[in-house]
Tab-separated table of C-alpha atoms and ligand atoms in Angstrom:
chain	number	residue	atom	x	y	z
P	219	UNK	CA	28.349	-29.497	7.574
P	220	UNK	CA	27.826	-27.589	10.461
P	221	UNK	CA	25.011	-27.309	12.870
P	222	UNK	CA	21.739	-26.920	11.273
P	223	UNK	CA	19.657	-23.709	10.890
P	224	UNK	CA	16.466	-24.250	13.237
P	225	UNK	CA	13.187	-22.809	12.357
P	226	UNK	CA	9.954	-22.537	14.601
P	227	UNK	CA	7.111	-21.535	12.125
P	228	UNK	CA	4.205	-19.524	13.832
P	229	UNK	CA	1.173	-19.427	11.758
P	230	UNK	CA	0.544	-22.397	9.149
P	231	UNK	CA	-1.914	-20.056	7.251
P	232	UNK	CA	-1.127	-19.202	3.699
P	233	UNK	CA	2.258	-17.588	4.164
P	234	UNK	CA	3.123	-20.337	6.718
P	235	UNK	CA	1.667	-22.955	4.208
P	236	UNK	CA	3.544	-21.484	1.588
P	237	UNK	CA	7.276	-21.496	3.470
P	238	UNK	CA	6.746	-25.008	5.056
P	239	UNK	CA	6.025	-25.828	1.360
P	240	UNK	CA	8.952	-23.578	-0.213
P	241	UNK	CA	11.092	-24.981	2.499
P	242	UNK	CA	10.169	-29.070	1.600
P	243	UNK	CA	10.617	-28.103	-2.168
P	244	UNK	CA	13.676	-26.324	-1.877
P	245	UNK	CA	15.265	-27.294	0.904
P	246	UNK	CA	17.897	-29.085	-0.317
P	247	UNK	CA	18.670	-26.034	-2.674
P	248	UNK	CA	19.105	-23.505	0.334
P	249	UNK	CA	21.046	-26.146	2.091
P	250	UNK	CA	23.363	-26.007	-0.483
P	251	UNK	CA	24.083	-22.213	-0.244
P	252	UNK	CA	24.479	-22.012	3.423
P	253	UNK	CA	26.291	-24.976	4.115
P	254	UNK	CA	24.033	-26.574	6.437
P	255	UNK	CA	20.812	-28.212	6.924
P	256	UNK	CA	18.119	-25.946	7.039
P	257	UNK	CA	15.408	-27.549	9.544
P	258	UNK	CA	11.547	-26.590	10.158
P	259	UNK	CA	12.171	-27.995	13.830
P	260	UNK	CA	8.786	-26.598	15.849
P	261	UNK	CA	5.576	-24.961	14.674
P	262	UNK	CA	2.698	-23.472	16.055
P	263	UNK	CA	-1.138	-23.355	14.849
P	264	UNK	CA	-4.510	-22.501	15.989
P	265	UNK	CA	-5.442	-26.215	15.723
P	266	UNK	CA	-3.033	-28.945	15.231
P	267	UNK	CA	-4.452	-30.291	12.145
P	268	UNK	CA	-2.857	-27.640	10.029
P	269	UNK	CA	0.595	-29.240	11.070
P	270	UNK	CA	-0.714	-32.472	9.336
P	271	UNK	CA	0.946	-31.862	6.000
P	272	UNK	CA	4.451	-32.737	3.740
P	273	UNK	CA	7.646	-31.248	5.140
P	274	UNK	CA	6.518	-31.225	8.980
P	275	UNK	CA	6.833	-35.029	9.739
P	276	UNK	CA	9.961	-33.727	12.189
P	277	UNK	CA	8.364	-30.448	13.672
P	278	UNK	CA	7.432	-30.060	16.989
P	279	UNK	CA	3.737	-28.509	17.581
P	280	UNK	CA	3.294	-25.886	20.163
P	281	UNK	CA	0.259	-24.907	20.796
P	282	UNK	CA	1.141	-22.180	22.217
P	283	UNK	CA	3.269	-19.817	19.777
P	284	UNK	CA	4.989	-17.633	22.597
P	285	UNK	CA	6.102	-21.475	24.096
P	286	UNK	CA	7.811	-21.799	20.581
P	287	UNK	CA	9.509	-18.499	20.228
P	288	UNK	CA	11.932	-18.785	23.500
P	289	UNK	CA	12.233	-22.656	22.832
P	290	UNK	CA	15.913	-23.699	22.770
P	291	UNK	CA	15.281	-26.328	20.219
P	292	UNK	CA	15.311	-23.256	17.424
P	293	UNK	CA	17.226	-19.796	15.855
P	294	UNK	CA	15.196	-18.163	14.016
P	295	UNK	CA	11.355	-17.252	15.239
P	296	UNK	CA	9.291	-16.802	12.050
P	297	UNK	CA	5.767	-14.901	12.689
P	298	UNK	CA	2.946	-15.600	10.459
P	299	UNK	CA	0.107	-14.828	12.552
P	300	UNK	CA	-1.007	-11.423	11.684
P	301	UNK	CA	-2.229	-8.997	13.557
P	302	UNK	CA	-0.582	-5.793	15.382
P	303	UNK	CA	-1.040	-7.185	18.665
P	304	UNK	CA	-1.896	-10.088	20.477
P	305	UNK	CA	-0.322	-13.676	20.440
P	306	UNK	CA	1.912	-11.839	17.371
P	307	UNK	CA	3.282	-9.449	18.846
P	308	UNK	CA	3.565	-11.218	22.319
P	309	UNK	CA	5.575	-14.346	20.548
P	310	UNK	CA	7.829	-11.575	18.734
P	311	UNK	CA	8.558	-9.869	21.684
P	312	UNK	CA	9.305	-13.291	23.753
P	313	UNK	CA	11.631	-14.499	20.820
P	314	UNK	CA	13.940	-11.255	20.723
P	315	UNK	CA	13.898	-11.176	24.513
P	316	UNK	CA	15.363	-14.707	24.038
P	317	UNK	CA	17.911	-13.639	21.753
P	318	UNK	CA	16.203	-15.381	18.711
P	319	UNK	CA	16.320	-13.754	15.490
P	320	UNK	CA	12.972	-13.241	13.931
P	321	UNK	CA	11.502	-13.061	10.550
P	322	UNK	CA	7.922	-11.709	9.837
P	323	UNK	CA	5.344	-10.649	7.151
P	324	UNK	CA	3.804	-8.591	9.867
P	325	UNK	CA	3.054	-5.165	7.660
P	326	UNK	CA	0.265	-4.485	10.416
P	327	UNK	CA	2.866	-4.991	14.109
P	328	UNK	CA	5.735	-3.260	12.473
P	329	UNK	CA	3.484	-0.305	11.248
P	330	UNK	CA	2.665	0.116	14.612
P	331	UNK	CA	5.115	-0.860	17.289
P	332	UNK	CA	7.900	-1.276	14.575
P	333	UNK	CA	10.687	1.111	16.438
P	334	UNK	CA	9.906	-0.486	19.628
P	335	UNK	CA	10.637	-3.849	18.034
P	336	UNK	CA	13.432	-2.826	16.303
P	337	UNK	CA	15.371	-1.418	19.617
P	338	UNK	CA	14.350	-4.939	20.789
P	339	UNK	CA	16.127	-6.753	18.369
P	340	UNK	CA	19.176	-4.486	18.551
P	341	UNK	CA	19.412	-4.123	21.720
P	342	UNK	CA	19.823	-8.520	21.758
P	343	UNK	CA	21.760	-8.405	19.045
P	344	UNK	CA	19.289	-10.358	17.095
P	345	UNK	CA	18.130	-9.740	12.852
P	346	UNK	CA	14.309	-8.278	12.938
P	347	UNK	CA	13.618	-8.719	9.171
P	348	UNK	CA	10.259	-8.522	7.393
P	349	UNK	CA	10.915	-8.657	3.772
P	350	UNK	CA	7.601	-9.987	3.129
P	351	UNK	CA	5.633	-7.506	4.817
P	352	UNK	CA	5.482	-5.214	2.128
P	353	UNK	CA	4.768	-5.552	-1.559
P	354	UNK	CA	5.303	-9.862	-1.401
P	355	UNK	CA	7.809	-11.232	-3.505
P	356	UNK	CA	9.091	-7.601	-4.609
P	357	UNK	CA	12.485	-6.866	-3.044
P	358	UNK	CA	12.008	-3.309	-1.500
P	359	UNK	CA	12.964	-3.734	1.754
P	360	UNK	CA	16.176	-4.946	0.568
P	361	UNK	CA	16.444	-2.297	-1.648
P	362	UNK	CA	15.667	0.190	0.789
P	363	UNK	CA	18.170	-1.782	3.382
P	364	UNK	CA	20.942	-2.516	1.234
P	365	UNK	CA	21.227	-1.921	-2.361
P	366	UNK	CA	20.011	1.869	-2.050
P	367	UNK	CA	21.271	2.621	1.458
P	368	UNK	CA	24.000	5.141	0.287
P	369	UNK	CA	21.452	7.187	-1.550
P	370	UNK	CA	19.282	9.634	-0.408
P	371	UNK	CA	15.703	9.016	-1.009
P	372	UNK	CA	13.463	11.619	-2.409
P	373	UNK	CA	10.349	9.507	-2.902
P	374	UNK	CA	9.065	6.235	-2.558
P	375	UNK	CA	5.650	5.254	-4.230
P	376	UNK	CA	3.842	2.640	-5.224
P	377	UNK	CA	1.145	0.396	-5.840
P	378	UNK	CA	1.263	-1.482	-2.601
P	379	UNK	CA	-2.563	-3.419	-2.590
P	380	UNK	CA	-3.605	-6.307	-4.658
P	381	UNK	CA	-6.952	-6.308	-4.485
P	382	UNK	CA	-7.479	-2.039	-5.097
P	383	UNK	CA	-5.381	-2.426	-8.150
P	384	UNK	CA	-7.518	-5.893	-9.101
P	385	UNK	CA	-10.857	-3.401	-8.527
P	386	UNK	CA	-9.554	-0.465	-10.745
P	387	UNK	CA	-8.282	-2.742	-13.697
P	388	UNK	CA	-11.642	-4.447	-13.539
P	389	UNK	CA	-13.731	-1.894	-13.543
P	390	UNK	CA	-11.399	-0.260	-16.314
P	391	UNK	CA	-11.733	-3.377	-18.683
P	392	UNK	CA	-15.004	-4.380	-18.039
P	393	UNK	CA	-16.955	-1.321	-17.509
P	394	UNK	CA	-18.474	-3.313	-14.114
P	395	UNK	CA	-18.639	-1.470	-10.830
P	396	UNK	CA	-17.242	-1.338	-8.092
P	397	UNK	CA	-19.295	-2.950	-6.021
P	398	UNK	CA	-19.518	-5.899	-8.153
P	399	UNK	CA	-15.878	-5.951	-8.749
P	400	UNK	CA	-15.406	-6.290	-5.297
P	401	UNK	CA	-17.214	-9.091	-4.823
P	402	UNK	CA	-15.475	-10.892	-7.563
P	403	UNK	CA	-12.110	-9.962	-5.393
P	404	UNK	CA	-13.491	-11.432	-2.255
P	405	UNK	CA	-14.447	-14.629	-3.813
P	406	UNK	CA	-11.080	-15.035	-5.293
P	407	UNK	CA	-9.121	-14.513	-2.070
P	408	UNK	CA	-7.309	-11.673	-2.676
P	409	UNK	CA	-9.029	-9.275	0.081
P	410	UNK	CA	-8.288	-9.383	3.724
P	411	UNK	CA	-10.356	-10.832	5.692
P	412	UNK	CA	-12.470	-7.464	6.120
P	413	UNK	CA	-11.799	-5.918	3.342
P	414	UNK	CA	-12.167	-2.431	4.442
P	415	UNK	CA	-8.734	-2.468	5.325
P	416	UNK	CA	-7.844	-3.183	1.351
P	417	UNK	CA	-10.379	-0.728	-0.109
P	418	UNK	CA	-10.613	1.916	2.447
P	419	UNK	CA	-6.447	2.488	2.047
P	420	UNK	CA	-5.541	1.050	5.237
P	421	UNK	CA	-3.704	-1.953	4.283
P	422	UNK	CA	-1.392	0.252	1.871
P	423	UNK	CA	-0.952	2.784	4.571
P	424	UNK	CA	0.491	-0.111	6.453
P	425	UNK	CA	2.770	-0.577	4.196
P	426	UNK	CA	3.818	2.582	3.353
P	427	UNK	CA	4.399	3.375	6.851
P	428	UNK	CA	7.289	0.988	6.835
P	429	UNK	CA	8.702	1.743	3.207
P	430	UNK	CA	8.666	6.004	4.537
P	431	UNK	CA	10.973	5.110	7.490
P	432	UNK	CA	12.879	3.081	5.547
P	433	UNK	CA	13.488	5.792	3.166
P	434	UNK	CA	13.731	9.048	5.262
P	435	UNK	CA	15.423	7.313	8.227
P	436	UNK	CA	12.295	8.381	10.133
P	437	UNK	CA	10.317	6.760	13.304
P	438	UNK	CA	7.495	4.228	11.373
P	439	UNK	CA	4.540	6.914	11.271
P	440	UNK	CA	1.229	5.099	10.720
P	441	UNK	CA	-0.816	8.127	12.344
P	442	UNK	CA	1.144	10.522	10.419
P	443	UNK	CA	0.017	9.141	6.877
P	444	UNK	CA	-3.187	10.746	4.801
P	445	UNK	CA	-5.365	7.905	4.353
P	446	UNK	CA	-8.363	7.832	1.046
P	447	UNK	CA	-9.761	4.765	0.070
P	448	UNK	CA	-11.030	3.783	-3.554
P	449	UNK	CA	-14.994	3.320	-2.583
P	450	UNK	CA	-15.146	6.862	-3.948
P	451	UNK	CA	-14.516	5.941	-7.543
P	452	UNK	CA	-17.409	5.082	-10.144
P	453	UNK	CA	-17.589	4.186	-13.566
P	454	UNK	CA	-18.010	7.714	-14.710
P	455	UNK	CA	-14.352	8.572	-13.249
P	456	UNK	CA	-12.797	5.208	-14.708
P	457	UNK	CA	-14.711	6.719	-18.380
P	458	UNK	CA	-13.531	10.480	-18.173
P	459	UNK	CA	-9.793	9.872	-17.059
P	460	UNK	CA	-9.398	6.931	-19.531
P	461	UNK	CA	-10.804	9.675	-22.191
P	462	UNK	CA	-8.299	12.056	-20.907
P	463	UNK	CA	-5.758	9.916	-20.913
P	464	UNK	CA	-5.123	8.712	-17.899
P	465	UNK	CA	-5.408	5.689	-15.499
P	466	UNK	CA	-7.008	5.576	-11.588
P	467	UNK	CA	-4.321	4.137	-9.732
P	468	UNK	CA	-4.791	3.731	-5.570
P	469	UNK	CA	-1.182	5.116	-4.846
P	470	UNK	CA	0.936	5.409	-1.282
P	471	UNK	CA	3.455	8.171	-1.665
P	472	UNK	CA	5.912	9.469	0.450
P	473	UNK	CA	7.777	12.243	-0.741
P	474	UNK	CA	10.424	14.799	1.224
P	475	UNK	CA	8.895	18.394	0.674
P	476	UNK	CA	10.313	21.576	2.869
P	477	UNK	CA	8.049	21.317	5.282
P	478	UNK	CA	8.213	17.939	5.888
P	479	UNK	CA	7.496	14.383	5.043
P	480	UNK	CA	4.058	13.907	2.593
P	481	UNK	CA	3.042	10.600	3.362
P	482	UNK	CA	-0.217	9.619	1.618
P	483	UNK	CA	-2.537	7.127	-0.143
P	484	UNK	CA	-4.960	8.144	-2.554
P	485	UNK	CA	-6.616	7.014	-5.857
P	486	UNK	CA	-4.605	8.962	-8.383
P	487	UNK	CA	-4.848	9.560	-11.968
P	488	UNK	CA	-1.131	8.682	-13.967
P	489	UNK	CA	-0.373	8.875	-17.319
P	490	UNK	CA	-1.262	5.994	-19.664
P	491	UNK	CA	1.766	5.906	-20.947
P	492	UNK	CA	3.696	5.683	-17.508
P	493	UNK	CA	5.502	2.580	-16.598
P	494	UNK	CA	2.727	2.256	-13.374
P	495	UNK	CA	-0.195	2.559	-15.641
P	496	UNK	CA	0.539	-1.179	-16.995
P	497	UNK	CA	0.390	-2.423	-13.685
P	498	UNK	CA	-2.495	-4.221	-13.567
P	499	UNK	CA	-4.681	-6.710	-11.501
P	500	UNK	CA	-2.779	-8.234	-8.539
P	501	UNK	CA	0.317	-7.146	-9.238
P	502	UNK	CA	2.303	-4.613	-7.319
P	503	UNK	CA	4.605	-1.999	-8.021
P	504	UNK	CA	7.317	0.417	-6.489
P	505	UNK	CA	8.744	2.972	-7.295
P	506	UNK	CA	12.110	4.479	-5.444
P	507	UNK	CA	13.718	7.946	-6.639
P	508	UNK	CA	17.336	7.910	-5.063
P	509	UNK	CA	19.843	10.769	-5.511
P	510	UNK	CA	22.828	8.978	-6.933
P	511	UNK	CA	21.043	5.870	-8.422
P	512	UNK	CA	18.419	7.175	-10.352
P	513	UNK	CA	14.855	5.988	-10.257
P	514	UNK	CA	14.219	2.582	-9.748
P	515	UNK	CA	11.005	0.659	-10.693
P	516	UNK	CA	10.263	-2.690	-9.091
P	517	UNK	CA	7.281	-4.925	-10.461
P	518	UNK	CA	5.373	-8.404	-9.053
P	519	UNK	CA	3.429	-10.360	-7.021
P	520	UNK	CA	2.490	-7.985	-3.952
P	521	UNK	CA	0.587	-10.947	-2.575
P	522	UNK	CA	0.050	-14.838	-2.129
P	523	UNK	CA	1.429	-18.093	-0.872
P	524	UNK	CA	4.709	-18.766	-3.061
P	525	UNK	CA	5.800	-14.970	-3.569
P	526	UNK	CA	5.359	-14.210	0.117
P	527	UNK	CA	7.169	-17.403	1.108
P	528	UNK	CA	9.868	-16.397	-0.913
P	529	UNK	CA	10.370	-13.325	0.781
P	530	UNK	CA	10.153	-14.849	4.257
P	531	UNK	CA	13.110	-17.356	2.892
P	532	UNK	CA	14.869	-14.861	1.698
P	533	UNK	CA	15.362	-13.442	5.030
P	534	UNK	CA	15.998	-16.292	6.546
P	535	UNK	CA	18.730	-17.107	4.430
P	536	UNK	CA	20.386	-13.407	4.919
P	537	UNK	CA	20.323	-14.733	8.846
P	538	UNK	CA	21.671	-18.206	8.288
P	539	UNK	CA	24.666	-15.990	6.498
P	540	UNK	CA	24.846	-14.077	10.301
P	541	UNK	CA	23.744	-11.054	7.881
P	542	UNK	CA	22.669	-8.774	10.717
P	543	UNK	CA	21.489	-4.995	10.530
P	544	UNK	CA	19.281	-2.894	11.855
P	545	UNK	CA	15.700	-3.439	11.494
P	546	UNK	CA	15.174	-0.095	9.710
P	547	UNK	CA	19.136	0.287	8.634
P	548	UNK	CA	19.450	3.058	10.504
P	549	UNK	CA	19.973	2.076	14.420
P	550	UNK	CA	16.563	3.164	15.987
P	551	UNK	CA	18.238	5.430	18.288
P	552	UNK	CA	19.232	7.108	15.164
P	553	UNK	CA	15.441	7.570	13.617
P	554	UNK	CA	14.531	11.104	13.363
P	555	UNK	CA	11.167	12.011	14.160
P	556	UNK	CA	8.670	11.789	11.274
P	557	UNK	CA	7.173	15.366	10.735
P	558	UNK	CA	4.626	15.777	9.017
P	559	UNK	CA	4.744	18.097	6.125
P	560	UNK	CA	0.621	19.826	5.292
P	561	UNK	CA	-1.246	18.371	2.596
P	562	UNK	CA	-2.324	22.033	1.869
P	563	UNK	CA	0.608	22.752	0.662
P	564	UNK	CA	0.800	20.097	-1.888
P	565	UNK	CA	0.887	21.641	-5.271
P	566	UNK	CA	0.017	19.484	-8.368
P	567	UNK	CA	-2.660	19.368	-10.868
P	568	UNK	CA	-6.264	17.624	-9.970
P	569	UNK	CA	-9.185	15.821	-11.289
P	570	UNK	CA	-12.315	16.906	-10.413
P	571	UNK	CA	-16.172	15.330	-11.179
P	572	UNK	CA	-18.931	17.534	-10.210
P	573	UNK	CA	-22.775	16.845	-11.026
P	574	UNK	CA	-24.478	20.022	-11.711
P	575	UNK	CA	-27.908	21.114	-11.874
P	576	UNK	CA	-28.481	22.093	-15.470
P	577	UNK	CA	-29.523	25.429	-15.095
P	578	UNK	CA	-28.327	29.161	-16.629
P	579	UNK	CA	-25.056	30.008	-14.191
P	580	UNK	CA	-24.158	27.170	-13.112
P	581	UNK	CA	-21.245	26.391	-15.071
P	582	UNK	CA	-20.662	30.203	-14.466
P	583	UNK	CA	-20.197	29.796	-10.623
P	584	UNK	CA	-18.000	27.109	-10.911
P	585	UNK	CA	-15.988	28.624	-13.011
P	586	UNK	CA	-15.670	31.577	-10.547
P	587	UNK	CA	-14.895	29.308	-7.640
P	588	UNK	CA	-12.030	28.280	-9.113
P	589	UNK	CA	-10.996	31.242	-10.340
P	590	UNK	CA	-11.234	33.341	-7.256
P	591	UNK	CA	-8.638	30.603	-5.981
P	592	UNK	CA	-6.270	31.357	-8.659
P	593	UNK	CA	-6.931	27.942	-10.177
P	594	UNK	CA	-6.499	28.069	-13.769
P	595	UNK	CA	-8.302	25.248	-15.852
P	596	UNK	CA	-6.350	23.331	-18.449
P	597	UNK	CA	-9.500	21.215	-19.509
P	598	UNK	CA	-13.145	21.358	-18.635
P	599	UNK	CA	-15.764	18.687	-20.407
P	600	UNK	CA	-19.674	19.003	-19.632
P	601	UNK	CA	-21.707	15.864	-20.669
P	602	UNK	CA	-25.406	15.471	-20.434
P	603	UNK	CA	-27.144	12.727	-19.088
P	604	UNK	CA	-29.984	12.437	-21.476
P	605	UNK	CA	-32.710	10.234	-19.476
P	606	UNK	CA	-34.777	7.717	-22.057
P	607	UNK	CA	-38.704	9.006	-22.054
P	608	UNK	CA	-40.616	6.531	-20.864
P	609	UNK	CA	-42.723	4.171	-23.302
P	610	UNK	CA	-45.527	6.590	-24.468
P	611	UNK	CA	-44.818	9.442	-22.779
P	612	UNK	CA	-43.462	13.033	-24.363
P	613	UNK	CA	-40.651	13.595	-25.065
P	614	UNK	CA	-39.052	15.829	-22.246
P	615	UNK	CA	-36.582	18.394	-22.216
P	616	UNK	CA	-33.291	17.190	-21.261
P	617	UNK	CA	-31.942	20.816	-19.520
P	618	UNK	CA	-33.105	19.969	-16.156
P	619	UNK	CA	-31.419	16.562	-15.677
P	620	UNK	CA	-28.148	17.018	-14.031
P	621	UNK	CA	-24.887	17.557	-15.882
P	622	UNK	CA	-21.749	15.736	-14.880
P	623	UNK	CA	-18.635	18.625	-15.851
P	624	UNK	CA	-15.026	16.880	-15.793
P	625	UNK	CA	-12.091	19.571	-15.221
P	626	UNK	CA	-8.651	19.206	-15.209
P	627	UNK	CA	-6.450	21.910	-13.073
P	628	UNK	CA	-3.355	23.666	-13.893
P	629	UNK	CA	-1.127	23.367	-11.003
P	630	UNK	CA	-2.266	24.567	-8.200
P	631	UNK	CA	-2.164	23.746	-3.919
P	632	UNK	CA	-4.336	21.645	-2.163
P	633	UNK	CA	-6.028	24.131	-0.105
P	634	UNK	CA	-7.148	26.456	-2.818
P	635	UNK	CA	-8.721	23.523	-4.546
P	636	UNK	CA	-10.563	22.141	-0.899
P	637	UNK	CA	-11.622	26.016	-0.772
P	638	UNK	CA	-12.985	26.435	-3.794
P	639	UNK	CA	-14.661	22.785	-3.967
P	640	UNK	CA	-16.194	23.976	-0.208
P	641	UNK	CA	-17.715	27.232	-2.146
P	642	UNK	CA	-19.379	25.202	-4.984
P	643	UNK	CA	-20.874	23.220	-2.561
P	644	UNK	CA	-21.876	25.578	-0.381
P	645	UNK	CA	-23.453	27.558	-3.463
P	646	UNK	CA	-25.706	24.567	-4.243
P	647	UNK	CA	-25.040	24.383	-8.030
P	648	UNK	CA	-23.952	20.567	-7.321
P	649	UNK	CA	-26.176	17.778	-6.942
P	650	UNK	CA	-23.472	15.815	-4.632
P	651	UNK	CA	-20.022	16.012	-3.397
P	652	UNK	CA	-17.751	16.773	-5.816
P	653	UNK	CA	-15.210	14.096	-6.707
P	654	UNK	CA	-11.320	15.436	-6.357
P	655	UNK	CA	-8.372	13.148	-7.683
P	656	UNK	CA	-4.817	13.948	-7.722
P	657	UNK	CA	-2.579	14.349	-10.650
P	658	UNK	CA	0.563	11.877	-9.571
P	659	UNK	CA	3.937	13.659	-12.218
P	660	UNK	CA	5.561	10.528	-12.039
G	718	HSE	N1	-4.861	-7.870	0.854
G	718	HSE	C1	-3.523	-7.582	0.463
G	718	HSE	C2	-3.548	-7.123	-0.991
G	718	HSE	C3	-2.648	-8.789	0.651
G	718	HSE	O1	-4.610	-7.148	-1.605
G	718	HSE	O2	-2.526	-6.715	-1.506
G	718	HSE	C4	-1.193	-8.519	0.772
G	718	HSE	O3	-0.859	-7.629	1.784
């Protein structure tokens, strides 16, 4: 056997837990395919306590991680720390600069200073590979790098965060809301830290940053990407799309259009019966259309210890071949810039949820709004909310309690639809913002 492959872990979190255990487990096993030992041979933690566990009796402990990444003693630099700047991206940097590959699960550093890392690590001639940084154990880097690099892509989508897709099945199945399914998702670990950055979109946009220059051969984009969360959705949209027929899905798509690149991430309403409308709870999903290969649908843990260890080892093993490409396949001199295509122009059908006063014309001016706009309604639903009297009082009339009026669009752009939803508010006939969901044709 030949020299051993070195490792200097960075981050003994989960993901760093996970690989040091993956690595102890099935270390023999890798050894086996590349020929030679593979070695955890220096780590670094916040406190060295977390290095007290099985499979790091032989590791080194740095306690400082950017110490680690130019030590001679290793090959490979493996970032777990999180975070787009900081100690990660200052250990990163240091490790390349040393002419150390480097593996990651850094969705947040290479969504924003990914091109600058990636002309890093080809200008030393060193792998920059972060398999694990989007989607967990699913393999769509790989199949963006490899398997599908012939192909031109013309869209990549997805179901890209755990806990949004945990929220939305829960409060489909249990009728709870969303609130209290969030809590429930806290408690169980699968939100970040703050999770704002799961609910509000941001985590997915992360994501989806990296899978759209991946895809389009574009510069990673993060400012360039339309960014909803889910905090928007209530019970009564989970009730009238699942009556329609649909499911609420919080989606990142990035599609090629003429005028550009549409890179978003929005609750969306899919089909039922559509392959992404079983994905549900934790898992994650994407989606790649390619020219020549078809459309491809790749399903599983987006998330956790063992699935994101096995991307990160996945990787690694790709190195320990001396399997070297580009970060982002195409050399980053190469990466066109992303332009951004206007979200006015996107034409599909919508969901919208108004709450109307109940009162003669009001159903008449919305109607109007949307037909000034040329927006031609395939299905409209009114339902009243009928308040309870209270104990011993009269009964009252229920006309002057508001309405909630569900409508489904014909095809139609964006900015007719934010013109004519602008109009109805403006004309007061609504008791609050109206509630506007896209139609994903998947
Ligand atoms: N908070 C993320 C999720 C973890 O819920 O999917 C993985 O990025």
């Amino acid at each position: 056997m030949s020299e051993p492959l070195t490792l200097g872990i960075a981050g003994l979190g989960t993901v760093g837990g996970g690989l040091v255990d993956l690595i102890h487990q099935n270390g023999k096993h890798i050894s086996s395919i590349l020929g030679r030992e593979i070695r955890i041979a220096g780590v670094s933690a916040k406190a060295k306590s977390e290095a007290q566990r099985e499979g790091l009796a032989n590791a080194v402990f740095f306690s400082d991680a950017v110490a680690l990444a130019k030590d001679p003693s290793i090959a490979i630099f493996v970032e777990l720390i999180g975070g787009e700047g900081g100690i990660a991206k200052a250990s990163v940097e240091a490790a390349l600069n040393a002419k150390k590959h480097v593996v990651t699960a850094n969705k947040a550093l290479l969504a924003t200073h990914g091109v600058e890392l990636a002309q890093l690590a080809e200008k030393n001639g060193v792998a920059l590979y972060f398999e694990a940084a989007v989607a967990g154990a699913i393999p769509v880097i790989k199949t963006l790098r490899e398997a599908l690099s012939a192909n031109k892509i013309k869209r990549v989508y997805g179901i890209l965060n755990g806990t949004c897709n945990f929220i939305l099945t829960q409060m489909q199945n249990e009728k709870r809301p969303f609130a209290d399914v969030l809590k429930e998702a806290q408690a169980l670990g699968y939100a970040e830290a703050d999770p704002t950055f799961d609910i509000g979109g941001f985590d997915t946009a992360h994501k989806l940053a990296i899978l759209t220059s991946l895809a389009f051969g574009t510069k990673v984009a993060l400012d360039q990407i339309h960014i909803e969360g889910i905090q928007s959705i209530t019970q009564a949209d989970i009730e009238a799309t699942d009556s329609l027929g649909y499911r609420i899905k919080l989606l990142g798509v990035a599609r090629e259009t003429e005028s550009g690149i549409e890179a978003r991430v929005s609750p969306a309403l899919v089909y039922k019966d559509s392959a992404i409308a079983e994905v549900s709870g934790v898992t994650n999903a994407v989606a790649i259309d390619a020219d020549f290969a078809g459309n491809i649908l790749l399903v599983g843990a987006g998330a956790g210890a063992k699935p994101t260890a096995s991307a990160v080892a996945s990787d690694i093993i790709d190195i320990g071949f001396g399997f070297i490409m580009p970060p982002f396949v195409t050399p980053s001199a190469n990466l066109k810039a992303h332009k951004r295509a206007k979200l006015d122009e996107h034409y599909g059908s919508y969901y919208v949820r108004l709450t109307l006063h109940d009162k003669p014309g009001a159903m008449a001016s919305i109607a109007k709004a949307m037909g000034d706009r040329e927006i031609s309604l395939e299905s409209i639903v009114q339902h009243r909310h009928v308040t309870p009297p209270a104990p011993g009082a009269a009964a009252h009339p229920a006309q002057h309690s508001p309405a909630t009026v569900i409508i489904i669009t014909h095809e139609t752009t964006e900015e007719s639809m934010r013109k004519a939803l602008e109009t109805i508010e403006k004309d007061g006939k609504v008791t609050e913002r109206p509630q506007m969901i896209r139609i994903e044709e998947l």
